Amino acid sequence: MSRTSNCADGDIVQDFLSVADLLEEPQLAQLYAYLAREGEATVQDVMDDLELAQGTAYSYVNRLVDAGVVDVTDDEQPRRYAAREIDLTVTTAAGDREYTITPALIDAVGRRETDADIDTYIDRHGVAGLATALTYAVARERGEVTHRLMAEDLDISPLAAEMILQALRPVVHEHYDIEESGTGLDELDIDDGDGADDA
């Protein structure tokens, strides 16, 4: 499912609508991210690991299968399910930027119900803004940028930048190959608003 959204193709529209459902419903995003991490799982695995009721687990899995973002990999009982790879590039409604919907972004959206910082960031900046923050979070974990640089680039406060970078850190380490460098360019170097460096 690696495509761009500006093709005049019915499959593209279906792909986008399927992925849009994931981005609108954190529970579905969380389930998709779980299946992407696990490789394959049964509904019982979903119930146990995500602590979902049986009816809810079956309903969510079936919705993802119907949407075409999850495949049945084994028809024998118990059925096994796997997430399809998603890499869909879309343009914002304003047309001012593009972003790519990946399993990592879907995972981040799925965490909004359990992470207030991610939830607040999406409320303020949308999923496109979260996609941008995720790009900075990957660069930060690789030691390429600091929270202050992100804040300056995106015209947000250094504190807001640090908070979303910290919230996205587990997502980055789950989905990207990050070597532990220990550089910590700006860990704990949060601007408290007094204009002075805390270091």
Short mmCIF file of C-alpha atoms in Angstrom, two decimals:
data_model
loop_
_atom_site.label_atom_id
_atom_site.label_comp_id
_atom_site.label_asym_id
_atom_site.label_seq_id
_atom_site.Cartn_x
_atom_site.Cartn_y
_atom_site.Cartn_z
CA MET A 1 0.00 0.00 0.00
CA SER A 2 2.78 2.40 -0.93
CA ARG A 3 1.26 5.20 -2.97
CA THR A 4 0.67 8.91 -3.19
CA SER A 5 -2.78 10.38 -2.80
CA ASN A 6 -2.87 12.49 -5.96
CA CYS A 7 -3.35 9.55 -8.37
CA ALA A 8 -6.73 9.27 -10.08
CA ASP A 9 -7.21 5.68 -9.05
CA GLY A 10 -10.13 4.14 -7.14
CA ASP A 11 -7.72 2.01 -5.13
CA ILE A 12 -5.96 5.13 -3.90
CA VAL A 13 -9.24 6.56 -2.64
CA GLN A 14 -10.08 3.28 -0.89
CA ASP A 15 -6.59 3.13 0.65
CA PHE A 16 -6.89 6.69 1.90
CA LEU A 17 -10.36 6.13 3.37
CA SER A 18 -9.14 2.97 5.11
CA VAL A 19 -6.16 4.75 6.60
CA ALA A 20 -8.29 7.77 7.51
CA ASP A 21 -10.38 5.45 9.71
CA LEU A 22 -7.22 4.44 11.56
CA LEU A 23 -6.26 8.06 12.13
CA GLU A 24 -9.73 8.98 13.36
CA GLU A 25 -10.11 6.12 15.84
CA PRO A 26 -7.21 5.63 18.26
CA GLN A 27 -8.46 2.16 19.25
CA LEU A 28 -8.19 0.95 15.64
CA ALA A 29 -4.80 2.62 15.28
CA GLN A 30 -3.64 0.90 18.46
CA LEU A 31 -4.78 -2.49 17.18
CA TYR A 32 -3.14 -1.94 13.79
CA ALA A 33 0.12 -0.92 15.49
CA TYR A 34 -0.04 -4.02 17.69
CA LEU A 35 -0.45 -6.30 14.67
CA ALA A 36 2.35 -4.48 12.85
CA ARG A 37 4.65 -5.07 15.85
CA GLU A 38 3.68 -8.68 16.43
CA GLY A 39 3.81 -9.78 12.79
CA GLU A 40 0.86 -12.14 13.29
CA ALA A 41 -1.68 -12.59 16.06
CA THR A 42 -4.98 -14.28 16.86
CA VAL A 43 -8.02 -12.52 18.27
CA GLN A 44 -7.22 -14.21 21.59
CA ASP A 45 -3.76 -12.59 21.50
CA VAL A 46 -5.43 -9.23 20.87
CA MET A 47 -7.82 -9.77 23.77
CA ASP A 48 -5.01 -10.76 26.14
CA ASP A 49 -2.38 -8.21 25.14
CA LEU A 50 -4.65 -5.19 24.57
CA GLU A 51 -7.12 -6.13 27.30
CA LEU A 52 -10.13 -5.98 25.00
CA ALA A 53 -13.43 -7.77 25.47
CA GLN A 54 -14.04 -10.60 23.02
CA GLY A 55 -16.80 -8.80 21.11
CA THR A 56 -14.75 -5.63 20.84
CA ALA A 57 -11.65 -7.49 19.68
CA TYR A 58 -13.56 -9.36 16.95
CA SER A 59 -15.33 -6.17 15.87
CA TYR A 60 -12.09 -4.18 15.58
CA VAL A 61 -10.20 -6.97 13.78
CA ASN A 62 -13.07 -7.42 11.31
CA ARG A 63 -13.22 -3.67 10.65
CA LEU A 64 -9.50 -3.62 9.87
CA VAL A 65 -9.84 -6.65 7.58
CA ASP A 66 -12.82 -5.03 5.81
CA ALA A 67 -10.82 -1.82 5.43
CA GLY A 68 -8.04 -3.76 3.75
CA VAL A 69 -5.28 -2.81 6.19
CA VAL A 70 -5.16 -6.22 7.90
CA ASP A 71 -5.03 -9.62 6.18
CA VAL A 72 -6.11 -13.06 7.36
CA THR A 73 -2.88 -15.08 7.15
CA ASP A 74 -4.28 -18.43 8.28
CA ASP A 75 -7.89 -19.55 7.78
CA GLU A 76 -7.47 -22.47 10.16
CA GLN A 77 -8.92 -21.92 13.62
CA PRO A 78 -7.80 -19.88 15.41
CA ARG A 79 -7.37 -17.47 12.51
CA ARG A 80 -4.22 -15.41 12.43
CA TYR A 81 -4.06 -11.79 11.30
CA ALA A 82 -1.26 -9.53 10.09
CA ALA A 83 -1.09 -5.81 9.35
CA ARG A 84 -0.44 -4.73 5.76
CA GLU A 85 2.43 -2.30 5.27
CA ILE A 86 1.12 1.25 4.91
CA ASP A 87 3.15 4.01 3.30
CA LEU A 88 0.71 6.56 1.93
CA THR A 89 1.70 10.14 1.14
CA VAL A 90 -1.03 12.77 1.44
CA THR A 91 -1.22 16.52 1.05
CA THR A 92 -2.87 18.68 3.71
CA ALA A 93 -6.21 20.28 2.87
CA ALA A 94 -4.51 23.66 2.63
CA GLY A 95 -2.06 22.14 0.15
CA ASP A 96 0.87 23.61 2.05
CA ARG A 97 2.65 20.37 2.93
CA GLU A 98 2.83 16.65 2.38
CA TYR A 99 3.26 13.96 4.96
CA THR A 100 3.53 10.20 4.86
CA ILE A 101 1.26 7.90 6.81
CA THR A 102 3.38 5.02 8.10
CA PRO A 103 2.91 2.35 10.78
CA ALA A 104 4.95 4.55 13.14
CA LEU A 105 2.55 7.48 12.67
CA ILE A 106 -0.46 5.20 13.12
CA ASP A 107 1.15 3.84 16.30
CA ALA A 108 1.64 7.41 17.59
CA VAL A 109 -2.01 8.24 16.89
CA GLY A 110 -3.05 5.04 18.66
CA ARG A 111 -1.30 6.25 21.80
CA ARG A 112 -3.31 9.46 22.06
CA GLU A 113 -5.83 7.85 24.43
CA THR A 114 -3.10 6.91 26.91
CA ASP A 115 -0.69 9.80 26.38
CA ALA A 116 -2.05 13.28 27.11
CA ASP A 117 0.93 14.97 25.41
CA ILE A 118 0.27 13.22 22.10
CA ASP A 119 -3.46 13.89 22.41
CA THR A 120 -2.89 17.61 23.06
CA TYR A 121 -0.39 17.87 20.21
CA ILE A 122 -2.84 16.30 17.73
CA ASP A 123 -5.61 18.63 18.95
CA ARG A 124 -3.39 21.66 18.34
CA HIS A 125 -1.46 20.63 15.22
CA GLY A 126 -3.44 17.79 13.63
CA VAL A 127 -2.11 14.49 12.37
CA ALA A 128 0.03 16.33 9.80
CA GLY A 129 1.70 18.20 12.68
CA LEU A 130 2.24 14.93 14.53
CA ALA A 131 3.86 13.46 11.40
CA THR A 132 6.27 16.40 11.35
CA ALA A 133 7.00 16.00 15.06
CA LEU A 134 7.69 12.30 14.48
CA THR A 135 10.29 13.22 11.85
CA TYR A 136 11.99 15.49 14.39
CA ALA A 137 11.74 12.78 17.05
CA VAL A 138 13.62 10.34 14.82
CA ALA A 139 16.28 12.97 14.09
CA ARG A 140 16.50 13.82 17.81
CA GLU A 141 17.06 10.19 18.77
CA ARG A 142 19.80 9.99 16.15
CA GLY A 143 21.47 13.03 17.68
CA GLU A 144 20.82 15.27 14.66
CA VAL A 145 18.55 17.95 16.16
CA THR A 146 17.62 19.41 19.52
CA HIS A 147 14.24 20.35 20.92
CA ARG A 148 15.21 24.01 20.60
CA LEU A 149 15.85 23.64 16.87
CA MET A 150 12.50 21.90 16.44
CA ALA A 151 10.78 24.66 18.42
CA GLU A 152 12.39 27.34 16.27
CA ASP A 153 11.60 25.56 13.00
CA LEU A 154 7.97 24.92 13.90
CA ASP A 155 7.35 28.14 15.83
CA ILE A 156 6.33 26.36 19.03
CA SER A 157 7.67 26.71 22.56
CA PRO A 158 10.78 24.72 23.52
CA LEU A 159 8.73 23.11 26.29
CA ALA A 160 6.04 21.93 23.83
CA ALA A 161 8.77 20.57 21.55
CA GLU A 162 10.45 18.69 24.39
CA MET A 163 7.14 17.25 25.61
CA ILE A 164 6.15 15.81 22.22
CA LEU A 165 9.67 14.55 21.54
CA GLN A 166 9.63 12.68 24.86
CA ALA A 167 6.13 11.32 24.16
CA LEU A 168 7.19 10.05 20.72
CA ARG A 169 10.43 8.49 21.95
CA PRO A 170 8.91 5.00 22.55
CA VAL A 171 7.32 5.09 19.07
CA VAL A 172 10.66 5.96 17.48
CA HIS A 173 12.47 3.14 19.26
CA GLU A 174 9.70 0.71 18.34
CA HIS A 175 9.75 1.48 14.60
CA TYR A 176 13.20 2.79 13.72
CA ASP A 177 16.69 1.39 14.02
CA ILE A 178 18.20 3.81 16.53
CA GLU A 179 21.59 3.10 18.03
CA GLU A 180 21.99 4.05 21.66
CA SER A 181 24.60 6.79 21.39
CA GLY A 182 24.18 8.29 24.81
CA THR A 183 24.79 11.76 23.39
CA GLY A 184 21.53 13.16 24.74
CA LEU A 185 21.99 16.48 22.98
CA ASP A 186 19.30 18.23 24.93
CA GLU A 187 17.89 15.81 27.46
CA LEU A 188 16.67 17.68 30.51
CA ASP A 189 17.63 20.98 28.88
CA ILE A 190 14.11 22.38 28.95
CA ASP A 191 13.57 26.10 28.63
CA ASP A 192 11.60 27.20 31.66
CA GLY A 193 10.78 30.55 30.07
CA ASP A 194 13.22 32.68 32.07
CA GLY A 195 15.46 33.24 29.05
CA ALA A 196 18.46 31.53 30.67
CA ASP A 197 19.91 28.17 29.74
CA ASP A 198 19.21 25.52 32.33
CA ALA A 199 22.44 23.66 31.58
#
